[in-house]
Amino acid sequence: MTAFVIRRLLQSAVVVFVMSLIVFFGVNVVGDPVDMLINPEADQEDIERAIRALGLDRPIGEQYFYFVKGALSGDFGRSFIFGEPALKLVLQRMPATFELAFTALVMAIVFGIPLGLYAGLRPNALSSKTIMAGSILGFSLPTFWVGLMLIMVFAVMLGWLPATGRGEVATILGISSSLFTLDGLSHILLPAFNLALLKISLVIRLTRAGTREAIYQDYIKFARAKGLSENRIIFVHLLKNILIPVVTVLGLEFGNLVAFSVVTETIFAWPGMGKLLIDSIQQLDRPVIVAYLIVIVLLFVLINLIVDVLYSVLDPRVRIGESQT
Amino acid sequence: MTTTANQDPEIAPTELAGQFQSPFRRFVSDFFESWVATVAFALFLVIVFGALFAPLISPQDPYDLAQVDVMESRLPPGSMSYQGYTFLLGTDGAGRDLFSAILYGLRISLSVGVVSGIIAMIIGSSVGLTAAYCGGRVEALIMRIVDLQLSFPAILIALMLLAVFGKGVDKIMIALVTVQWAYYARTVRSTAIVERQKEYVEAARCLGLSHKRVLFHHILPNCLAPLIVVVTVQTAHAIALEATLSFLGVGLPQTEPSLGLLISNGFEYMLSGRYWISFFPGIALLLTIVSINLVGDQLRDVLNPRLQR
Amino acid sequence: MTDQVPTLEVVDLATHFFTKAGIVKAVDGVSFSVGAGEVVGLVGESGSGKTVTGFSIVGLVDPPGKVVSGSIRLKGEDLVHANAERLREIRGNQVAMIFQDPMMTLNPVLRIDTQMIEAVRAHRELNRAAAREIARNALGQVGIPSPNERLKAYPHQLSGGMRQRVAIAIAFVNKPDLIIADEPTTALDVTIQAQIIHEAQTLCRQTGTALIWITHDLAVVAGLADRICVMYAGRIVEAGPSDDVLDRPMHPYTAGLIGSVPTHNKRGERLRQIPGMTPSLLNLPPGCAFRSRCANAQSNCQQTPDETTPFDGRRLRCHHPMTAIERQP
Amino acid sequence: MTAMIETHDLSKDFVKKLDFAGKIATHLGADLHEQVVRAVDRVHLGVEKGEVVGLVGESGCGKSTLGRMVAGILAPTLGHVLFNGEDYAELSGPQARRAQLAVQMIFQDPYASLNPRHRVETIVGEAPLVHGLASKSGLADYVDDILKRVGLDPECKRRYPHQFSGGQRQRLGIARALAVKPDFLVCDEAIAALDVSIQAQVLNLFMDLREEFDLTYLFISHDLSVVEHISDRVVIMYLGRVVEVAPTEVLFEQPNHPYAAALLAEIPRLDQRKRQFKPIEGEIPSPIHPPSGCHFHPRCPHAFARCQSEVPALQKIAPGRYAACHLNDEPTPKNE
C-alpha cells in the first residue's frame, strides 16, 4: 500500500511537471509571449517594462523558473478584462462548476446504475432493449445540441424552467450553493441533466456489461447453489463486484464533467470556470487561460490520485495483494 | 457448449465442406445478422454519399453569394424560394437553404473527422506496435505518455491546443490527431501484448521465422479486430468533438461552415422560436454519429473473441 | 433391493438448449438413482451432458437451456415442478454442489467468513456468531489449519487446493443429503487432487451423505465410486457397479474409453483408441449416437436403442453389446 | 556417444524488479523485495537419440520452462543447452537455424497454438517455404503429404483453425512441427487439453510418428499414466529441481525419492477400486518462497535435520538411476 501511494504521488509529480512545461512552452514559445501576456492596449514603454518585469529578456530556462515561481505563489498575472488576479477569478468561479458537475454525477449514478443493472439482468426484455437503444442515443447526442434543444423545449416552448444563469444562492454551513434554494434548483436542473446525459449512458453501459459478465461467473452460480436469495445474490455478490469498476470510472468522470462543463456553461450562461475559459479564449485574456489550465491540471492529478487510492481500498485483490508480495 | 465442426478426417472428410467459410465472409454475415446494424450501415452510406455529392444534390450552392438572397432569411421549412424550389428545411439567418448548407457542412465535418481519424490511427498504431515490439524502456516511456494524455479529457486537451494555436482547419486537425492517437496506441499495444504471449507466436519463433515476419504476418493481423472497433468509435468522437469546438467558437473559422458552426449560428434565433436553424443541422450530426456508433457497437459484438464460437 | 426411497431418483430426464442454430439435446432421457451414503460416478467426455445433468437436478440450468421432460425426485419430492422458492430452500441445504474451478467459485470481493456464514444463515435461523462457529468447525473438518485466520481471508489469499477445501466445507456445512461434485479435482495437481478426494470421501462416510461425482477421469471414479454411469451424447449408455462396469464393459463406448486409458500392463503398446470425434449435439439425428465410431454398428443402430437390464443392477443402451470374447485385447 | 540434447546446469530466473517507488518504500520501512523466481534450478538432463524421456511434475515445478529452453524459445539465465554436443548459444547462421529447426515444440492449448487468421496451408507450409525446405511449386504436395501423415485430409488445407475440433487442431500443430523435418520434439502437455478418447488417438499418433520419422521426444506431462505409457525414462521435477531420474519400469516399480513415491501412490488408477486415498500433507509451496534445503522437506514423512539446511545433490544410485535425497547417504534405513 505504501509503495502504491508513493508510486502514485511520484507519477502525479511528474504529470504536474510535464504539464507545467507544456503550458509554459505553449504560451511562451509557440505563441508570442508579448502578445499573450501583455495587454495589447499598452503603449511601447509599458511593453518594455512588462517584458523586463516578466523576465522575457532572459534565457528560456530562467523564464521557466520565474513562471514556476509565479505559479507556486499563485501569481498568473492580472486579467486584461477584469483587472483582477487571474487565479482569483478562476477560483471564484470554481464552486459553481463543482456544483454543476456534482449534480450531474449524482444524476449519472441515480439513473445509470439501476437502469444498467436492470438491462443486464434481463437482456432480452423489450424494456432492456429500449434502455440500451436510449444509451446509444445518449452516447451519440452532441452535448451542446442537446443543451439547445432542452432550452428550446423546456424554457422556450413549455416555459417550465429558466434557460440561463445560476439563480438564487443560499449559504449553509459555509457552503454557498444554488442547490439550497428552490430557484437555484430550478436553474441547475437543465444544465446538470445536459451534462449528465453522456455519463448516464456511460454508467448504463458499464453496469450492464459488468452484470452480463458477472452473471455467468462461477461464483454467482455457486451462490445460487448455496441457496441464497436472489436479492442477496444481486445486491451483495453481483453488485459488489461490478461496483468496483463503476465507482472507479465515475471518480475519473468527475474530472471529465468539470472539463465538459465548458460546453454546458456556455449554453446555459452558467457562471462557472468553463464559461470563463471560453470567454477568455475569445477575448484573448491569456493570464486567465493559463491560470485555468494550471488549476485544472492540478485538479485532475488530485482526482486521479484519489480514485487510484479509492480503487485499491475497494478491491481486496489490490489492497491485500500489494502488502503480501 | 461447442458447436464447431466435429467430424473426423478418418471418417467423413467431405462433411466439413458445407461449413466452409473464410473469416471475412463469416464476419460479414455475422455483421448483417442484426437489422439495426444493417440499417445504420445503410444510413451511414447515404450520409457519406450525400456529403460526397453535395454539389450535385443540393438545390443551391449556399456559399455562392449570387444564389443566396438575404430577403429569404429565416424562412420556415417548406417555404418556396424565388427560384421556384422548396426550402425543405427552411433557411438560415443569411437566407441560405438549410438543406444545402447541411450537405456542405457534412462534407466538412466528415472530412475533418475521418482524415484526422486516419492520421491518428496510423500514428497511434505504429507507436503502439513499436511499444509492444521493443518492450523495456521504450515501451515504458511510450505508455507513460499515453497514460498521461488519456488521464485528461479530450476536450480539455483540444481546448488547450486551440487556445495556443488559434482557429483553422489545420489547427483543429492537429488538435484532433493529438487527442486521438493515444487511444489507438493503447489499443494496439495491449492487443499486441496479449497476442505476443500466445502459443502460436512461440510456435512461429520455434519455426525460426524472423522477428519481422512474426510481427507483421502473425501478430498484426490478430490486432486488427479491436483496432477496427476503435476506429469507428474514435471517428464518431472526432466528428462530435469538432462540432463542439466549432460551436464554442474555437474550432473552425466561419469560412469553413461545418455542422457545429451551423448549429452555433442558429443559437441566436432559438429563443425567438426559429428552432429549425439549429435543429436540422443537429439532426444531421446526430444521425451521422448514431449510425457510426451503431455500426461500431455491432462490430464490437461480432469481433469480440469472447463471444466467438 | 430395498423398499426404501432413494435419496435421488432421476427418471427420463431431458434437458435441451434452444439455440439460434437449433436444439441441443444436452441431456436426453437420463435415468439413475442414488441411495443414502452411496457414491455414484457420472463419467463422460466433454459435451456428453454430465454437467448439465448435475445442474438440472438443482434447477440451475441457464437459459436457453430447459428441463423439457422427466422427473427428479429428492427423497420422493418432485424437483422438476417445485417452485423457485422451494428449490432455493433445497439448494445448499439438502443438495449441495462443488464446482470445477476452485479459483472461480468463491466471490473474489467477499471474505471467506461472509461467504460461509451466508450459506448457513440462508437455511437456518441463527445469529451471526453461531453461524460463524459452525463455519469455523466446517473449515476445521476439511483439514484447513488455523481456521480462525482463514475465515478473515479473501479467496485470492488462498491456494487452489485451499479454496476447493473451503468450497467443500460450504457444501457440507448444512449437512446435505446429497452432494453433486462437478469435476472438482480436474484443475488441481495430483497430490492436491488426492487430498480433496480424501476429504470428500471421509466426510461422506462420516455423515452418510450421498455423492454424485461428475468426471471425465475413469481412474478417479474407479477408486471412489460404488456405481458408475457412463454418459455419451446426452444419454447414459451403461450403468452398474464400478467393478462390474470396469472389468466387464458391455457397451462398445465404455470398452473403448477403458481401452483409451494408459495403464501398467499396456505400456508402450498402441492404445485401443476410439476412432472419430464426439458428435455435435446440435440437431443430432436419431439412433445410437455412437454408431459412427462403433465397430459393432449395424443397420438397426439407426434406431435409438432402448435401455435394457442384461442382469441385475446393470443397465445398457446398445443393440450389439460386447461379448466376453470381444473384450479380450 | 553424445546425447542428442543435453542441458548443463540449466537455470531460468524470472525477476520482478522493484521500481523506483518500491525502492523509496523500502527505505521507509515497507517490506518489499525484488522477486526472483527460480523456475528451473541447475538442471542436468540428457536425452539420447531415439529415446522418449518423460518429464513429470506438478504445477510450478518448471517443466514447461525447461521445455521451452530446450526448444530454444526461452534463453537460459545460466547454463547451456547442447544439441548434438554443440551449445545453442555459440551457434550462428545456418547452423543455428539447423539446430532451431531440428528441435520443435508441440503445445498444450490446441486453440491458442494455431494462428486463427491463417489457413491450414499457411500454418503448415509457411516455415518450409521460408527456410527453403520446399519450393513454391512443390509446396502444395509437400503440405498434402504431411497432413496425410498426421491423419488429416489434405482437402481441408484451405480451412481455418476454428473449423477443426480439438483433436484435429492438435494434429495440425504436429503437422506444423513435422514440416520442418525435426529430429526432436518437445511435447508440452500435448494431450492434456483433449478428451480421453482423443488423447488415446494422439498418443498413438506420437508413437507411430516416432517409428516413421525416427524422432526423439521430451514428453512433458503432469499425468503419470501417460508418461508411464510412452516414456523410456522418466525425470521427476519438484519446484524447479530434478529429484529423480530413472528408467520407467524401475521407477514405477520402486521409486527412490519420497516425492516420487508419494506422487506414484496418489495417481488414480483404473485397476484400484474403492481405495482409501491417503494423501501427503501440505500444499505445493510457492516458487517465490521455496523452502530451504530440500524443497520437499516440509511435506516429507522422512525429513530430518539435514534436509532443512542442505540441498541434496542429484547423484547416481544405480546404473541409469539418479535421485536427489539425503536418505540415500544415510546408513539408517527409512523408517517406514
Short mmCIF file of N, CA and C in Angstrom, two decimals, chain D residues 232-323:
data_model
loop_
_atom_site.label_atom_id
_atom_site.label_comp_id
_atom_site.label_asym_id
_atom_site.label_seq_id
_atom_site.Cartn_x
_atom_site.Cartn_y
_atom_site.Cartn_z
N ASP D 232 10.61 -44.02 -22.16
CA ASP D 232 11.64 -44.99 -21.82
C ASP D 232 12.25 -44.65 -20.47
N ARG D 233 12.43 -43.35 -20.26
CA ARG D 233 12.98 -42.89 -18.99
C ARG D 233 12.10 -41.77 -18.47
N VAL D 234 12.10 -41.57 -17.15
CA VAL D 234 11.28 -40.53 -16.56
C VAL D 234 12.14 -39.61 -15.69
N VAL D 235 11.88 -38.32 -15.83
CA VAL D 235 12.55 -37.32 -14.99
C VAL D 235 11.46 -36.67 -14.15
N ILE D 236 11.65 -36.62 -12.84
CA ILE D 236 10.63 -36.01 -11.98
C ILE D 236 11.18 -34.71 -11.39
N MET D 237 10.40 -33.67 -11.54
CA MET D 237 10.83 -32.36 -11.03
C MET D 237 9.93 -31.91 -9.89
N TYR D 238 10.52 -31.17 -8.97
CA TYR D 238 9.74 -30.57 -7.89
C TYR D 238 10.30 -29.17 -7.63
N LEU D 239 9.49 -28.16 -7.78
CA LEU D 239 9.89 -26.77 -7.55
C LEU D 239 11.22 -26.42 -8.22
N GLY D 240 11.33 -26.69 -9.50
CA GLY D 240 12.49 -26.25 -10.26
C GLY D 240 13.66 -27.21 -10.29
N ARG D 241 13.64 -28.22 -9.42
CA ARG D 241 14.78 -29.13 -9.38
C ARG D 241 14.38 -30.53 -9.82
N VAL D 242 15.35 -31.23 -10.41
CA VAL D 242 15.12 -32.64 -10.73
C VAL D 242 15.33 -33.42 -9.44
N VAL D 243 14.34 -34.24 -9.05
CA VAL D 243 14.51 -35.02 -7.84
C VAL D 243 14.83 -36.48 -8.14
N GLU D 244 14.40 -36.94 -9.29
CA GLU D 244 14.72 -38.33 -9.61
C GLU D 244 14.71 -38.57 -11.11
N VAL D 245 15.65 -39.39 -11.56
CA VAL D 245 15.70 -39.80 -12.96
C VAL D 245 15.85 -41.31 -12.96
N ALA D 246 15.00 -42.00 -13.72
CA ALA D 246 15.11 -43.45 -13.72
C ALA D 246 14.41 -44.02 -14.95
N PRO D 247 14.83 -45.23 -15.36
CA PRO D 247 14.08 -45.91 -16.42
C PRO D 247 12.66 -46.14 -15.94
N THR D 248 11.73 -46.05 -16.85
CA THR D 248 10.32 -46.02 -16.46
C THR D 248 9.92 -47.22 -15.58
N GLU D 249 10.27 -48.42 -16.05
CA GLU D 249 9.77 -49.59 -15.31
C GLU D 249 10.32 -49.64 -13.90
N VAL D 250 11.59 -49.31 -13.80
CA VAL D 250 12.23 -49.33 -12.48
C VAL D 250 11.57 -48.31 -11.57
N LEU D 251 11.34 -47.14 -12.11
CA LEU D 251 10.78 -46.07 -11.29
C LEU D 251 9.40 -46.47 -10.77
N PHE D 252 8.57 -46.99 -11.65
CA PHE D 252 7.21 -47.28 -11.23
C PHE D 252 7.18 -48.51 -10.30
N GLU D 253 8.21 -49.34 -10.45
CA GLU D 253 8.34 -50.48 -9.55
C GLU D 253 8.74 -50.00 -8.15
N GLN D 254 9.81 -49.21 -8.12
CA GLN D 254 10.32 -48.79 -6.83
C GLN D 254 10.92 -47.39 -6.89
N PRO D 255 10.10 -46.40 -6.64
CA PRO D 255 10.61 -45.04 -6.64
C PRO D 255 11.58 -44.82 -5.48
N ASN D 256 12.56 -43.97 -5.70
CA ASN D 256 13.54 -43.73 -4.65
C ASN D 256 13.21 -42.50 -3.83
N HIS D 257 12.96 -41.40 -4.50
CA HIS D 257 12.71 -40.14 -3.79
C HIS D 257 11.32 -40.16 -3.15
N PRO D 258 11.20 -39.68 -1.90
CA PRO D 258 9.89 -39.70 -1.24
C PRO D 258 8.82 -38.96 -2.03
N TYR D 259 9.20 -37.91 -2.75
CA TYR D 259 8.19 -37.19 -3.54
C TYR D 259 7.71 -38.08 -4.67
N ALA D 260 8.66 -38.74 -5.34
CA ALA D 260 8.29 -39.63 -6.43
C ALA D 260 7.36 -40.73 -5.90
N ALA D 261 7.71 -41.24 -4.73
CA ALA D 261 6.89 -42.29 -4.14
C ALA D 261 5.48 -41.80 -3.86
N ALA D 262 5.38 -40.60 -3.28
CA ALA D 262 4.07 -40.04 -2.96
C ALA D 262 3.26 -39.83 -4.23
N LEU D 263 3.92 -39.28 -5.24
CA LEU D 263 3.25 -38.99 -6.49
C LEU D 263 2.68 -40.28 -7.09
N LEU D 264 3.50 -41.31 -7.11
CA LEU D 264 3.08 -42.57 -7.71
C LEU D 264 1.93 -43.19 -6.92
N ALA D 265 1.99 -43.03 -5.59
CA ALA D 265 0.95 -43.63 -4.76
C ALA D 265 -0.39 -42.94 -4.99
N GLU D 266 -0.34 -41.69 -5.42
CA GLU D 266 -1.58 -40.93 -5.47
C GLU D 266 -2.22 -40.84 -6.84
N ILE D 267 -1.57 -41.39 -7.86
CA ILE D 267 -2.27 -41.32 -9.14
C ILE D 267 -3.46 -42.26 -9.07
N PRO D 268 -4.61 -41.76 -9.47
CA PRO D 268 -5.76 -42.66 -9.53
C PRO D 268 -5.51 -43.68 -10.64
N ARG D 269 -5.80 -44.93 -10.36
CA ARG D 269 -5.58 -45.96 -11.38
C ARG D 269 -6.85 -46.74 -11.60
N LEU D 270 -7.01 -47.14 -12.84
CA LEU D 270 -8.22 -47.85 -13.22
C LEU D 270 -8.38 -49.16 -12.45
N ASP D 271 -7.25 -49.79 -12.13
CA ASP D 271 -7.36 -51.10 -11.51
C ASP D 271 -7.38 -51.04 -9.98
N GLN D 272 -7.40 -49.84 -9.44
CA GLN D 272 -7.52 -49.75 -7.98
C GLN D 272 -8.93 -49.30 -7.64
N ARG D 273 -9.70 -50.19 -7.01
CA ARG D 273 -11.11 -49.89 -6.77
C ARG D 273 -11.36 -49.55 -5.31
N LYS D 274 -12.31 -48.70 -5.10
CA LYS D 274 -12.78 -48.35 -3.75
C LYS D 274 -11.62 -48.21 -2.76
N ARG D 275 -10.66 -47.42 -3.16
CA ARG D 275 -9.50 -47.31 -2.30
C ARG D 275 -9.69 -46.17 -1.31
N GLN D 276 -8.93 -46.23 -0.25
CA GLN D 276 -8.92 -45.11 0.68
C GLN D 276 -7.76 -44.21 0.27
N PHE D 277 -8.07 -43.01 -0.15
CA PHE D 277 -7.00 -42.10 -0.55
C PHE D 277 -6.26 -41.62 0.69
N LYS D 278 -4.93 -41.79 0.70
CA LYS D 278 -4.14 -41.30 1.84
C LYS D 278 -3.10 -40.32 1.32
N PRO D 279 -3.49 -39.09 1.18
CA PRO D 279 -2.61 -38.12 0.51
C PRO D 279 -1.46 -37.67 1.40
N ILE D 280 -0.38 -37.17 0.74
CA ILE D 280 0.64 -36.50 1.54
C ILE D 280 0.10 -35.14 1.95
N GLU D 281 0.56 -34.73 3.11
CA GLU D 281 0.08 -33.48 3.69
C GLU D 281 0.66 -32.28 2.97
N GLY D 282 0.02 -31.17 3.15
CA GLY D 282 0.63 -29.90 2.76
C GLY D 282 0.39 -29.52 1.32
N GLU D 283 0.60 -28.23 1.06
CA GLU D 283 0.40 -27.67 -0.27
C GLU D 283 1.73 -27.65 -1.00
N ILE D 284 1.65 -27.46 -2.30
CA ILE D 284 2.88 -27.23 -3.05
C ILE D 284 3.32 -25.80 -2.72
N PRO D 285 4.53 -25.61 -2.20
CA PRO D 285 4.93 -24.26 -1.80
C PRO D 285 5.02 -23.33 -3.01
N SER D 286 4.90 -22.04 -2.75
CA SER D 286 5.04 -21.07 -3.82
C SER D 286 6.48 -21.02 -4.29
N PRO D 287 6.71 -21.00 -5.60
CA PRO D 287 8.09 -20.92 -6.09
C PRO D 287 8.77 -19.61 -5.71
N ILE D 288 7.96 -18.62 -5.28
CA ILE D 288 8.56 -17.34 -4.87
C ILE D 288 9.32 -17.51 -3.55
N HIS D 289 8.75 -18.30 -2.66
CA HIS D 289 9.44 -18.55 -1.39
C HIS D 289 9.60 -20.04 -1.19
N PRO D 290 10.50 -20.68 -1.94
CA PRO D 290 10.65 -22.13 -1.78
C PRO D 290 11.28 -22.44 -0.42
N PRO D 291 10.97 -23.62 0.13
CA PRO D 291 11.56 -23.99 1.42
C PRO D 291 13.08 -24.13 1.28
N SER D 292 13.78 -23.99 2.40
CA SER D 292 15.24 -24.12 2.39
C SER D 292 15.61 -25.57 2.19
N GLY D 293 16.90 -25.81 1.96
CA GLY D 293 17.40 -27.17 1.85
C GLY D 293 16.71 -27.92 0.73
N CYS D 294 16.26 -29.13 1.07
CA CYS D 294 15.47 -29.89 0.11
C CYS D 294 14.07 -29.26 0.05
N HIS D 295 13.64 -28.88 -1.17
CA HIS D 295 12.35 -28.20 -1.28
C HIS D 295 11.19 -29.03 -0.74
N PHE D 296 11.37 -30.32 -0.70
CA PHE D 296 10.26 -31.20 -0.33
C PHE D 296 10.17 -31.42 1.18
N HIS D 297 11.15 -30.94 1.94
CA HIS D 297 11.20 -31.38 3.34
C HIS D 297 9.96 -31.06 4.17
N PRO D 298 9.25 -29.92 3.96
CA PRO D 298 8.08 -29.69 4.82
C PRO D 298 6.97 -30.73 4.64
N ARG D 299 6.95 -31.40 3.49
CA ARG D 299 5.88 -32.37 3.25
C ARG D 299 6.39 -33.81 3.39
N CYS D 300 7.69 -33.95 3.59
CA CYS D 300 8.29 -35.28 3.50
C CYS D 300 8.15 -36.04 4.82
N PRO D 301 7.62 -37.26 4.77
CA PRO D 301 7.46 -38.02 6.02
C PRO D 301 8.80 -38.48 6.61
N HIS D 302 9.86 -38.47 5.80
CA HIS D 302 11.15 -38.95 6.30
C HIS D 302 12.13 -37.83 6.61
N ALA D 303 11.68 -36.59 6.56
CA ALA D 303 12.61 -35.47 6.68
C ALA D 303 13.33 -35.48 8.02
N PHE D 304 14.61 -35.11 7.99
CA PHE D 304 15.36 -34.94 9.24
C PHE D 304 16.15 -33.64 9.13
N ALA D 305 16.92 -33.34 10.16
CA ALA D 305 17.52 -32.02 10.29
C ALA D 305 18.27 -31.57 9.03
N ARG D 306 19.04 -32.47 8.46
CA ARG D 306 19.89 -32.10 7.34
C ARG D 306 19.06 -31.59 6.14
N CYS D 307 17.86 -32.14 6.01
CA CYS D 307 17.03 -31.79 4.85
C CYS D 307 16.65 -30.31 4.87
N GLN D 308 16.61 -29.70 6.04
CA GLN D 308 16.22 -28.31 6.13
C GLN D 308 17.33 -27.36 5.72
N SER D 309 18.58 -27.84 5.87
CA SER D 309 19.67 -26.91 5.68
C SER D 309 20.43 -27.16 4.39
N GLU D 310 20.47 -28.39 3.94
CA GLU D 310 21.37 -28.70 2.84
C GLU D 310 20.59 -29.18 1.62
N VAL D 311 20.94 -28.62 0.47
CA VAL D 311 20.27 -29.04 -0.76
C VAL D 311 20.86 -30.38 -1.18
N PRO D 312 20.04 -31.40 -1.33
CA PRO D 312 20.59 -32.69 -1.75
C PRO D 312 21.00 -32.65 -3.22
N ALA D 313 22.16 -33.23 -3.53
CA ALA D 313 22.63 -33.24 -4.91
C ALA D 313 22.02 -34.43 -5.64
N LEU D 314 21.86 -34.27 -6.94
CA LEU D 314 21.35 -35.38 -7.75
C LEU D 314 22.50 -36.35 -7.95
N GLN D 315 22.43 -37.55 -7.36
CA GLN D 315 23.55 -38.47 -7.51
C GLN D 315 23.10 -39.83 -7.97
N LYS D 316 24.08 -40.51 -8.54
CA LYS D 316 23.81 -41.82 -9.12
C LYS D 316 23.57 -42.81 -8.00
N ILE D 317 22.48 -43.54 -8.05
CA ILE D 317 22.21 -44.52 -7.02
C ILE D 317 22.23 -45.93 -7.59
N ALA D 318 22.14 -46.04 -8.89
CA ALA D 318 22.23 -47.33 -9.56
C ALA D 318 22.51 -47.00 -11.02
N PRO D 319 22.89 -47.95 -11.84
CA PRO D 319 23.14 -47.61 -13.25
C PRO D 319 21.89 -47.00 -13.87
N GLY D 320 22.06 -45.81 -14.45
CA GLY D 320 20.93 -45.15 -15.10
C GLY D 320 19.93 -44.54 -14.14
N ARG D 321 20.19 -44.58 -12.86
CA ARG D 321 19.24 -44.01 -11.88
C ARG D 321 19.91 -42.91 -11.08
N TYR D 322 19.21 -41.84 -10.93
CA TYR D 322 19.72 -40.72 -10.16
C TYR D 322 18.62 -40.25 -9.23
N ALA D 323 19.00 -39.78 -8.04
CA ALA D 323 17.99 -39.21 -7.15
C ALA D 323 18.65 -38.13 -6.30
#
